[in-house]
Short mmCIF file of C-alpha atoms and ligand atoms in Angstrom, two decimals:
data_model
loop_
_atom_site.label_atom_id
_atom_site.label_comp_id
_atom_site.label_asym_id
_atom_site.label_seq_id
_atom_site.Cartn_x
_atom_site.Cartn_y
_atom_site.Cartn_z
CA UNK D 702 195.37 55.96 103.60
CA UNK D 703 193.62 55.84 100.02
CA UNK D 704 191.53 58.29 98.36
CA UNK D 705 189.58 56.83 95.48
CA UNK D 706 187.94 59.22 92.92
CA UNK D 707 184.87 58.61 90.84
CA UNK D 708 184.69 60.89 87.88
CA UNK D 709 182.03 61.08 84.92
CA UNK D 710 184.07 60.51 81.71
CA UNK D 711 181.46 62.14 79.25
CA UNK D 712 178.70 64.79 79.78
CA UNK D 713 177.42 63.64 82.92
CA UNK D 714 174.65 61.11 83.96
CA UNK D 715 177.17 58.24 83.32
CA UNK D 716 175.68 56.32 86.26
CA UNK D 717 178.37 57.65 88.74
CA UNK D 718 175.89 57.27 91.61
CA UNK D 719 175.47 53.66 90.84
CA UNK D 720 179.20 53.00 90.86
CA UNK D 721 179.66 55.09 94.19
CA UNK D 722 177.11 53.14 95.89
CA UNK D 723 178.79 49.85 94.49
CA UNK D 724 182.19 50.94 95.80
CA UNK D 725 180.85 52.38 98.82
CA UNK D 726 180.84 49.21 100.82
CA UNK D 727 184.67 49.37 100.93
CA UNK D 728 184.71 53.01 101.84
CA UNK D 729 184.55 54.71 105.22
CA UNK D 730 183.75 58.14 103.93
CA UNK D 731 182.02 59.26 100.75
CA UNK D 732 182.39 63.02 99.75
CA UNK D 733 181.05 65.05 97.14
CA UNK D 734 183.74 67.78 95.75
CA UNK D 735 181.98 69.80 93.24
CA UNK D 736 178.74 70.99 91.95
CA UNK D 737 175.55 71.24 93.67
CA UNK D 738 171.94 70.08 93.02
CA UNK D 739 172.51 70.37 89.35
CA UNK D 740 173.74 66.92 89.70
CA UNK D 741 171.15 63.95 89.81
CA UNK D 742 172.46 60.52 91.02
CA UNK D 743 170.62 57.48 91.06
CA UNK D 744 171.21 54.58 93.35
CA UNK D 745 168.98 51.41 93.16
CA UNK D 746 169.09 48.91 96.24
CA UNK D 747 166.60 46.20 95.96
CA UNK D 748 163.10 47.81 95.43
CA UNK D 749 164.53 51.24 96.74
CA UNK D 750 165.63 54.07 94.43
CA UNK D 751 167.52 57.04 95.69
CA UNK D 752 167.63 60.19 93.65
CA UNK D 753 170.43 62.06 95.34
CA UNK D 754 171.21 65.78 94.20
CA UNK D 755 173.44 66.85 97.20
CA UNK D 756 173.85 64.02 99.47
CA UNK D 757 176.80 61.60 98.64
CA UNK D 758 175.49 58.35 96.92
CA UNK D 759 177.14 56.23 99.62
CA UNK D 760 174.38 57.11 102.42
CA UNK D 761 172.52 53.94 101.61
CA UNK D 762 175.46 52.13 103.34
CA UNK D 763 174.96 52.78 106.99
CA UNK D 764 178.68 52.55 107.99
CA UNK D 765 179.65 55.34 105.72
CA UNK D 766 180.09 59.06 106.88
CA UNK D 767 179.25 61.46 104.08
CA UNK D 768 181.11 64.94 103.42
CA UNK D 769 179.70 67.88 101.34
CA UNK D 770 183.23 69.32 100.39
CA UNK D 771 184.32 72.92 100.15
CA UNK D 772 184.08 72.80 96.30
CA UNK D 773 180.33 72.38 96.40
CA UNK D 774 177.56 74.89 95.99
CA UNK D 775 174.47 73.91 98.43
CA UNK D 776 170.92 75.15 98.43
CA UNK D 777 169.88 74.74 101.86
CA UNK D 778 166.18 74.13 100.70
CA UNK D 779 167.13 71.39 98.48
CA UNK D 780 169.28 69.85 100.98
CA UNK D 781 166.95 69.76 103.76
CA UNK D 782 164.01 68.27 101.56
CA UNK D 783 166.57 65.64 100.41
CA UNK D 784 167.34 64.90 104.17
CA UNK D 785 163.73 64.48 105.02
CA UNK D 786 163.03 62.13 101.91
CA UNK D 787 165.84 59.60 102.58
CA UNK D 788 164.86 59.51 106.44
CA UNK D 789 161.56 58.51 105.31
CA UNK D 790 163.02 55.07 103.68
CA UNK D 791 164.83 54.61 107.00
CA UNK D 792 168.36 56.23 106.14
CA UNK D 793 169.72 57.82 109.45
CA UNK D 794 171.00 61.41 108.96
CA UNK D 795 172.60 63.28 111.66
CA UNK D 796 175.71 65.65 112.52
CA UNK D 797 177.95 62.27 113.24
CA UNK D 798 177.15 61.04 109.67
CA UNK D 799 176.76 64.01 107.37
CA UNK D 800 179.23 67.05 107.58
CA UNK D 801 179.19 69.95 105.59
CA UNK D 802 182.38 71.97 104.76
CA UNK D 803 182.40 75.36 106.38
CA UNK D 804 183.73 76.73 103.03
CA UNK D 805 181.20 75.56 100.79
CA UNK D 806 179.06 78.17 99.14
CA UNK D 807 175.32 78.56 99.59
CA UNK D 808 172.91 78.88 96.67
CA UNK D 809 170.14 81.35 97.44
CA UNK D 810 166.45 81.84 95.44
CA UNK D 811 168.66 84.93 94.42
CA UNK D 812 171.13 83.08 92.51
CA UNK D 813 168.36 80.64 90.94
CA UNK D 814 166.50 83.79 89.78
CA UNK D 815 169.83 85.24 88.17
CA UNK D 816 170.50 81.92 86.41
CA UNK D 817 166.70 81.80 84.72
CA UNK D 818 167.10 85.46 83.97
CA UNK D 819 170.45 85.03 82.35
CA UNK D 820 169.51 81.91 80.14
CA UNK D 821 166.29 83.69 79.16
CA UNK D 822 168.42 86.67 78.10
CA UNK D 823 170.68 84.52 76.18
CA UNK D 824 168.08 83.71 73.94
CA UNK D 825 169.21 81.07 71.12
CA UNK D 826 172.74 81.34 72.52
CA UNK D 827 171.58 79.68 75.91
CA UNK D 828 173.59 76.96 77.61
CA UNK D 829 170.47 74.74 78.89
CA UNK D 830 171.44 75.23 82.46
CA UNK D 831 169.36 73.35 84.95
CA UNK D 832 168.32 76.57 86.45
CA UNK D 833 169.44 75.52 89.76
CA UNK D 834 171.61 78.91 90.41
CA UNK D 835 175.05 77.12 89.88
CA UNK D 836 176.47 79.67 87.69
CA UNK D 837 175.59 82.87 89.77
CA UNK D 838 176.64 81.01 93.03
CA UNK D 839 180.04 80.09 91.51
CA UNK D 840 180.57 83.53 90.03
CA UNK D 841 179.93 85.11 93.54
CA UNK D 842 182.50 82.80 94.79
CA UNK D 843 185.17 83.95 92.15
CA UNK D 844 184.16 87.41 92.60
CA UNK D 845 184.59 87.14 96.36
CA UNK D 846 181.18 88.00 97.40
CA UNK D 847 179.90 84.60 97.80
CA UNK D 848 177.88 83.30 100.95
CA UNK D 849 179.97 80.56 102.53
CA UNK D 850 178.23 77.85 104.94
CA UNK D 851 180.32 79.31 107.65
CA UNK D 852 178.35 82.56 107.91
CA UNK D 853 175.58 80.47 109.63
CA UNK D 854 177.84 80.18 112.63
CA UNK D 855 177.68 83.87 113.02
CA UNK D 856 173.80 84.60 112.38
CA UNK D 857 174.03 88.39 112.69
CA UNK D 858 176.59 88.71 110.13
CA UNK D 859 174.87 86.08 107.92
CA UNK D 860 171.62 87.98 107.97
CA UNK D 861 173.43 91.29 107.25
CA UNK D 862 175.23 89.68 104.23
CA UNK D 863 172.11 87.96 103.06
CA UNK D 864 170.21 91.24 102.83
CA UNK D 865 173.16 92.80 101.09
CA UNK D 866 172.95 89.76 98.55
CA UNK D 867 169.25 90.25 97.94
CA UNK D 868 169.93 93.77 97.45
CA UNK D 869 172.17 93.26 94.74
CA UNK D 870 170.42 90.37 93.24
CA UNK D 871 167.11 92.66 93.09
CA UNK D 872 169.24 95.37 91.40
CA UNK D 873 170.43 92.96 88.74
CA UNK D 874 167.07 91.52 88.11
CA UNK D 875 165.33 94.86 87.67
CA UNK D 876 167.86 96.87 85.91
CA UNK D 877 169.48 94.30 83.69
CA UNK D 878 166.98 91.60 83.00
CA UNK D 879 163.79 93.81 83.60
CA UNK D 880 162.31 91.04 85.88
CA UNK D 881 160.38 91.51 89.06
CA UNK D 882 162.34 91.89 92.15
CA UNK D 883 162.46 89.01 94.75
CA UNK D 884 160.01 89.43 97.85
CA UNK D 885 162.75 88.91 100.28
CA UNK D 886 160.83 88.87 103.83
CA UNK D 887 159.62 85.46 103.52
CA UNK D 888 162.96 84.22 102.12
CA UNK D 889 164.98 85.66 105.14
CA UNK D 890 162.48 83.74 107.41
CA UNK D 891 163.11 80.60 105.45
CA UNK D 892 166.79 80.87 105.79
CA UNK D 893 166.24 81.15 109.77
CA UNK D 894 164.90 77.72 109.45
CA UNK D 895 167.89 76.58 107.30
CA UNK D 896 170.36 78.01 109.67
CA UNK D 897 168.70 76.39 112.84
CA UNK D 898 168.44 72.92 111.21
CA UNK D 899 172.05 73.23 109.26
CA UNK D 900 174.18 74.67 111.75
CA UNK D 901 175.14 71.52 113.69
CA UNK D 902 176.51 69.91 110.26
CA UNK D 903 178.94 72.48 109.32
CA UNK D 904 182.52 71.68 110.05
CA UNK D 905 186.06 71.71 108.74
CA UNK D 906 185.68 68.65 106.44
CA UNK D 907 189.18 69.10 105.24
CA UNK D 908 190.66 68.45 108.68
CA UNK D 909 188.18 65.65 109.23
CA UNK D 910 189.16 64.09 106.00
CA UNK D 911 192.86 64.28 106.64
CA UNK D 912 192.38 63.10 110.29
CA UNK D 913 190.62 60.03 108.79
CA UNK D 914 193.18 59.24 106.20
CA UNK D 915 195.71 59.21 109.08
CA UNK D 916 193.86 56.85 111.02
CA UNK D 917 193.87 54.29 107.88
CA UNK D 918 190.40 55.05 106.80
CA UNK D 919 189.36 55.07 103.00
CA UNK D 920 187.49 57.95 101.31
CA UNK D 921 185.49 57.72 98.13
CA UNK D 922 185.46 60.94 96.28
CA UNK D 923 182.24 61.32 94.17
CA UNK D 924 182.31 63.46 91.24
CA UNK D 925 179.26 65.19 89.77
CA UNK D 926 178.72 66.23 86.15
CA UNK D 927 181.17 65.01 83.93
CA UNK D 928 184.70 65.71 82.18
CA UNK D 929 183.19 67.42 79.14
CA UNK D 930 181.13 69.84 81.49
CA UNK D 931 184.43 70.95 83.46
CA UNK D 932 184.54 74.61 83.36
CA UNK D 933 188.20 74.48 82.12
CA UNK D 934 188.48 71.23 80.13
CA UNK D 935 184.89 70.70 78.72
CA UNK D 936 183.03 71.89 75.85
CA UNK D 937 183.24 75.64 76.65
CA UNK D 938 180.95 77.59 76.83
CA UNK D 939 178.44 74.73 77.18
CA UNK D 940 179.66 73.56 80.55
CA UNK D 941 178.97 74.01 84.17
CA UNK D 942 180.96 76.30 86.38
CA UNK D 943 182.98 74.02 88.55
CA UNK D 944 185.70 71.23 88.50
CA UNK D 945 184.16 67.90 87.92
CA UNK D 946 187.53 66.51 86.70
CA UNK D 947 189.56 64.38 89.20
CA UNK D 948 191.83 67.09 90.25
CA UNK D 949 188.66 68.88 91.54
CA UNK D 950 188.41 66.00 93.95
CA UNK D 951 191.66 67.32 95.78
CA UNK D 952 190.77 70.99 95.72
CA UNK D 953 187.12 70.41 96.35
CA UNK D 954 187.93 68.41 99.73
CA UNK D 955 191.08 70.17 100.82
CA UNK D 956 193.32 67.20 100.32
CA UNK D 957 197.05 67.08 99.19
CA UNK D 958 198.28 65.50 96.04
CA UNK D 959 199.59 62.46 97.66
CA UNK D 960 196.35 61.15 98.74
CA UNK D 961 194.89 59.49 95.65
CA UNK D 962 195.05 56.01 94.79
CA UNK D 963 192.57 55.08 92.04
CA UNK D 964 190.98 57.29 89.77
CA UNK D 965 187.83 55.42 88.30
CA UNK D 966 186.16 57.00 85.23
CA UNK D 967 182.63 56.13 84.78
CA UNK D 968 181.80 55.64 81.02
CA UNK D 969 178.23 55.06 79.71
CA UNK D 970 178.41 52.28 76.95
CA UNK D 971 176.87 54.88 74.66
CA UNK D 972 176.70 58.73 74.85
CA UNK D 973 174.09 61.22 76.20
CA UNK D 974 173.99 65.05 76.77
CA UNK D 975 171.40 67.39 78.37
CA UNK D 976 171.51 70.91 77.44
CA UNK D 977 172.84 72.69 74.43
CA UNK D 978 176.40 72.24 72.66
CA UNK D 979 178.08 70.28 70.05
CA UNK D 980 177.66 66.30 70.01
CA UNK D 981 179.35 64.81 66.84
CA UNK D 982 177.92 61.20 67.43
CA UNK D 983 174.48 62.42 68.25
CA UNK D 984 171.82 60.05 66.84
CA UNK D 985 168.21 60.79 65.93
CA UNK D 986 165.31 58.91 64.89
CA UNK D 987 164.68 55.20 65.72
CA UNK D 988 167.80 54.21 66.98
CA UNK D 989 167.96 57.35 69.32
CA UNK D 990 164.73 56.46 70.84
CA UNK D 991 165.81 53.04 71.35
CA UNK D 992 168.78 54.08 73.43
CA UNK D 993 166.91 56.96 75.22
CA UNK D 994 164.00 54.79 76.06
CA UNK D 995 160.38 55.79 76.46
CA UNK D 996 160.66 57.03 79.86
CA UNK D 997 158.76 54.14 81.21
CA UNK D 998 161.85 52.69 83.05
CA UNK D 999 163.66 54.28 85.92
CA UNK D 1000 166.93 54.29 83.69
CA UNK D 1001 165.57 55.64 80.59
CA UNK D 1002 167.36 58.59 79.36
CA UNK D 1003 165.46 61.48 80.87
CA UNK D 1004 167.23 64.21 83.29
CA UNK D 1005 167.09 62.96 87.03
CA UNK D 1006 167.01 66.71 88.11
CA UNK D 1007 165.07 68.42 85.47
CA UNK D 1008 163.21 65.67 83.35
CA UNK D 1009 164.55 66.69 80.18
CA UNK D 1010 165.15 64.16 77.53
CA UNK D 1011 168.63 63.41 77.07
CA UNK D 1012 170.33 63.58 73.65
CA UNK D 1013 171.85 60.38 72.86
CA UNK D 1014 174.51 59.03 70.28
CA UNK D 1015 177.39 56.57 69.85
CA UNK D 1016 180.45 56.17 72.12
CA UNK D 1017 183.15 58.67 71.38
CA UNK D 1018 186.48 57.33 71.75
CA UNK D 1019 188.31 60.82 70.85
CA UNK D 1020 186.39 62.35 73.64
CA UNK D 1021 187.10 59.41 75.86
CA UNK D 1022 190.86 59.60 75.19
CA UNK D 1023 190.81 63.27 76.08
CA UNK D 1024 188.86 62.44 79.25
CA UNK D 1025 191.95 59.87 80.03
CA UNK D 1026 194.18 62.41 79.65
CA UNK D 1027 193.00 65.27 81.81
CA UNK D 1028 191.85 62.75 84.67
CA UNK D 1029 194.53 60.06 84.58
CA UNK D 1030 192.11 57.29 84.77
CA UNK D 1031 193.58 54.05 86.49
CA UNK D 1032 190.39 52.12 85.32
CA UNK D 1033 187.15 52.49 83.78
CA UNK D 1034 183.70 51.55 84.99
CA UNK D 1035 181.49 50.79 82.11
CA UNK D 1036 177.72 51.38 82.63
CA UNK D 1037 174.67 50.50 80.66
CA UNK D 1038 176.10 47.66 78.55
CA UNK D 1039 172.73 46.00 78.88
CA UNK D 1040 171.08 48.65 76.88
CA UNK D 1041 173.04 47.87 73.82
CA UNK D 1042 171.66 44.39 73.77
CA UNK D 1043 169.77 43.59 70.22
CA UNK D 1044 171.17 46.48 68.46
CA UNK D 1045 172.66 44.95 65.28
CA UNK D 1046 175.69 46.96 64.47
CA UNK D 1047 177.57 48.99 67.40
CA UNK D 1048 179.37 52.04 66.23
CA UNK D 1049 182.06 53.76 67.90
CA UNK D 1050 183.68 57.17 66.90
CA UNK D 1051 187.36 56.56 66.49
CA UNK D 1052 188.35 60.16 64.79
CA UNK D 1053 186.81 63.29 63.26
CA UNK D 1054 187.02 64.70 59.99
CA UNK D 1055 186.77 68.38 59.56
CA UNK D 1056 188.04 70.66 56.47
CA UNK D 1057 189.70 67.64 54.69
CA UNK D 1058 191.77 66.83 57.83
CA UNK D 1059 191.26 63.89 60.05
CA UNK D 1060 191.65 64.21 63.66
CA UNK D 1061 192.73 61.31 66.37
CA UNK D 1062 192.64 64.10 69.08
CA UNK D 1063 191.38 67.82 69.08
CA UNK D 1064 194.02 70.32 68.51
CA UNK D 1065 192.17 72.71 70.64
CA UNK D 1066 190.24 70.36 72.92
CA UNK D 1067 186.61 69.65 72.91
CA UNK D 1068 185.83 73.68 73.22
CA UNK D 1069 186.57 73.38 69.33
CA UNK D 1070 184.26 70.37 68.58
CA UNK D 1071 181.57 72.50 66.57
CA UNK D 1072 181.55 71.07 62.88
CA UNK D 1073 183.84 68.02 63.58
CA UNK D 1074 182.29 64.94 61.64
CA UNK D 1075 182.65 61.76 63.46
CA UNK D 1076 184.32 58.63 61.70
CA UNK D 1077 182.89 55.34 62.93
CA UNK D 1078 184.21 51.71 63.15
CA UNK D 1079 181.42 49.14 63.45
CA UNK D 1080 181.46 46.24 65.79
CA UNK D 1081 178.93 43.22 65.85
CA UNK D 1082 176.22 43.35 68.31
CA UNK D 1083 174.67 40.64 70.32
CA UNK D 1084 171.05 39.55 71.05
CA UNK D 1085 171.03 38.23 74.40
CA UNK D 1086 169.85 39.89 77.55
CA UNK D 1087 172.67 40.35 79.84
CA UNK D 1088 171.21 42.00 82.83
CA UNK D 1089 171.31 38.69 84.94
CA UNK D 1090 175.02 37.92 84.11
CA UNK D 1091 177.69 38.36 86.84
CA UNK D 1092 180.65 36.64 85.34
CA UNK D 1093 182.90 38.20 82.50
CA UNK D 1094 183.00 34.31 80.88
CA UNK D 1095 179.22 34.32 80.72
CA UNK D 1096 179.09 37.41 78.67
CA UNK D 1097 178.05 36.71 74.92
CA UNK D 1098 181.39 36.77 72.73
CA UNK D 1099 180.46 40.14 70.95
CA UNK D 1100 179.78 41.82 74.22
CA UNK D 1101 183.25 41.00 75.28
CA UNK D 1102 184.60 41.76 72.08
CA UNK D 1103 183.06 45.41 72.39
CA UNK D 1104 184.48 45.71 76.02
CA UNK D 1105 187.93 44.53 74.76
CA UNK D 1106 187.68 46.89 71.71
CA UNK D 1107 187.37 49.79 74.02
CA UNK D 1108 190.23 48.70 76.43
CA UNK D 1109 192.49 48.30 73.14
CA UNK D 1110 191.71 51.85 71.63
CA UNK D 1111 191.77 53.52 75.11
CA UNK D 1112 194.68 51.72 76.70
CA UNK D 1113 192.98 51.46 80.19
CA UNK D 1114 191.15 48.52 81.56
CA UNK D 1115 187.32 48.11 82.19
CA UNK D 1116 187.36 46.77 85.88
CA UNK D 1117 183.76 47.15 86.39
CA UNK D 1118 180.87 46.22 84.03
CA UNK D 1119 177.37 47.39 84.89
CA UNK D 1120 174.59 45.51 83.51
CA UNK D 1121 171.61 47.04 85.14
CA UNK D 1122 170.72 50.02 87.87
CA UNK D 1123 170.58 47.52 90.84
CA UNK D 1124 173.50 47.15 93.20
CA UNK D 1125 173.97 43.63 92.31
CA UNK D 1126 173.79 43.84 88.40
CA UNK D 1127 177.50 44.04 88.00
CA UNK D 1128 180.33 42.34 86.70
CA UNK D 1129 183.59 43.05 88.51
CA UNK D 1130 186.93 41.79 86.77
P1 GDP V 893 174.95 59.81 87.25
O1 GDP V 893 174.30 61.36 87.37
O2 GDP V 893 176.03 59.76 86.65
O3 GDP V 893 174.83 59.21 89.00
O4 GDP V 893 173.86 59.05 86.59
P2 GDP V 893 172.19 59.37 86.54
O5 GDP V 893 171.67 58.33 87.78
O6 GDP V 893 171.51 60.55 86.46
O7 GDP V 893 171.86 58.33 85.45
C1 GDP V 893 172.11 56.85 85.21
C2 GDP V 893 170.86 56.21 85.11
O8 GDP V 893 171.06 54.97 84.47
C3 GDP V 893 170.09 56.01 86.37
O9 GDP V 893 168.84 55.80 86.11
C4 GDP V 893 170.65 54.70 86.96
O10 GDP V 893 169.84 53.80 87.81
C5 GDP V 893 170.85 53.92 85.60
N1 GDP V 893 171.82 53.02 85.44
C6 GDP V 893 173.26 52.93 85.81
N2 GDP V 893 173.94 51.85 85.50
C7 GDP V 893 173.07 51.11 84.75
C8 GDP V 893 173.02 49.93 83.91
O11 GDP V 893 174.19 49.36 83.81
N3 GDP V 893 171.95 49.50 83.36
C9 GDP V 893 170.96 50.17 83.35
N4 GDP V 893 169.98 49.82 82.53
N5 GDP V 893 170.70 51.25 83.96
C10 GDP V 893 171.75 51.87 84.63
P1 IMO V 894 175.25 64.58 87.16
O1 IMO V 894 176.14 64.58 88.36
C1 IMO V 894 174.08 65.97 83.04
C2 IMO V 894 174.61 70.42 82.34
C3 IMO V 894 173.34 71.24 82.28
C4 IMO V 894 173.84 72.10 81.09
C5 IMO V 894 175.17 72.43 81.66
C6 IMO V 894 175.18 73.72 82.36
O2 IMO V 894 173.81 63.89 87.49
O3 IMO V 894 176.03 63.89 86.03
P2 IMO V 894 174.50 74.31 85.03
O4 IMO V 894 173.11 73.85 85.85
O5 IMO V 894 175.52 73.15 85.59
O6 IMO V 894 175.03 75.52 85.23
O7 IMO V 894 174.24 73.64 83.54
O8 IMO V 894 175.57 71.29 82.46
N1 IMO V 894 174.74 69.54 83.41
C7 IMO V 894 174.56 68.33 83.78
N2 IMO V 894 174.16 67.43 82.78
N3 IMO V 894 174.47 65.75 84.38
C8 IMO V 894 174.43 66.47 85.33
O9 IMO V 894 174.92 66.21 86.64
C9 IMO V 894 174.65 67.87 85.10
N4 IMO V 894 174.66 68.98 85.87
C10 IMO V 894 174.93 70.02 84.71
O10 IMO V 894 172.35 70.20 81.45
O11 IMO V 894 173.95 71.60 79.74
MG1 MG V 895 172.78 62.35 86.60
#
């Protein structure tokens, strides 16, 4: 009765969607456990590319059931839009296939307006959020004033609480942020449509998952964001408001500690970050442009959710060792190795320097990353295009050495190497 957990090991966009899609062929259930539509997970199957924000990345496999767990915050407008989009390419979505936790929280246009107003008010100290209302929705949850999905099962109570919510939001918008209030009449009508359409999907997903595990089924838990964006363990305050790290899978799905089998850390072969915050291995100039791409290719480093160019840099092993510690990775899935083809010297950060001291680990965690200077080791690159390679033995010797060097530094094996966005572009070891 295994639960296998997929976690982003860096600042998000490591290629989690791609790895989930790969492993979903052997899973019965694929379950998102945290975050909301701040996530953007790309899955490419043949000529079809799915850009998923809320639906689990396993949906392209018709045998899977998708769960949206209690740890999530869900914007019903985005979810319904996404359901309509994937239906257009022939994916079947119905309450037997997709189940939404009664305890997941709703995101409203009120949360989005507050997110954007707060970011504006922060000025230079802004976090660079996706503006999707994530922070305010989780704040309401912690404040015990959130709107849970289950309210949609009691329409009268739901609309009364929704009206109170908008009154509170408008008070904050007007008095704290000097912003115009939201026109709520139309929004309330929209929510009637959301309620009518989503009611049949709402269920106790934790009980469903437990029953499935009891029946011998396999659950793939799909993380969103990444370890360094974790509210507790990330580069605070430049983090998201949820728990993307592996333990969040259990809380966010309502499962016990004994359920987990594999914890797969998804690591991009270099490092990217969207939004503000420290980034010791960040690159600028020609090499940065080379890693980021021009935006011409689907896989170039521009945000799936916001379209922002991602900041890019060399792989950071200090932060990866930390990610291994807080997640307990049993293995690593390494993505985008193909992007390193043709770069002469490949640098990896093995330690930091600050105030005359050298650090292999961070004494106060990644929240204290500011001012740390990366110390690099250089590995030889390779020229060959590796996107058609499917077997370890066929990789250029220096590509094998790069992977083996990571394994040596990290003490965790790389079980999956992705060499392109398409489902089949992978080397499994
Ligand atoms: P996620 O948020 O972790 O699911 O990652 P995103 O989907 O936001 O970003 C990863 C991007 O890289 C997507 O465009 C993927 O299609 C693409 N991708 C994933 N793995 C590979 C790979 O091995 N090589 C290349 N070239 N692209 C990849
Ligand atoms: P996936 O699942 C990359 C970042 C935002 C910002 C910070 C807080 O596709 O990997 P938020 O809107 O969550 O309050 O923003 O977190 N962020 C992500 N960066 N990938 C993501 O998701 C992200 N989700 C949030 O850019 O820096
Ligand atoms: Mg993404």
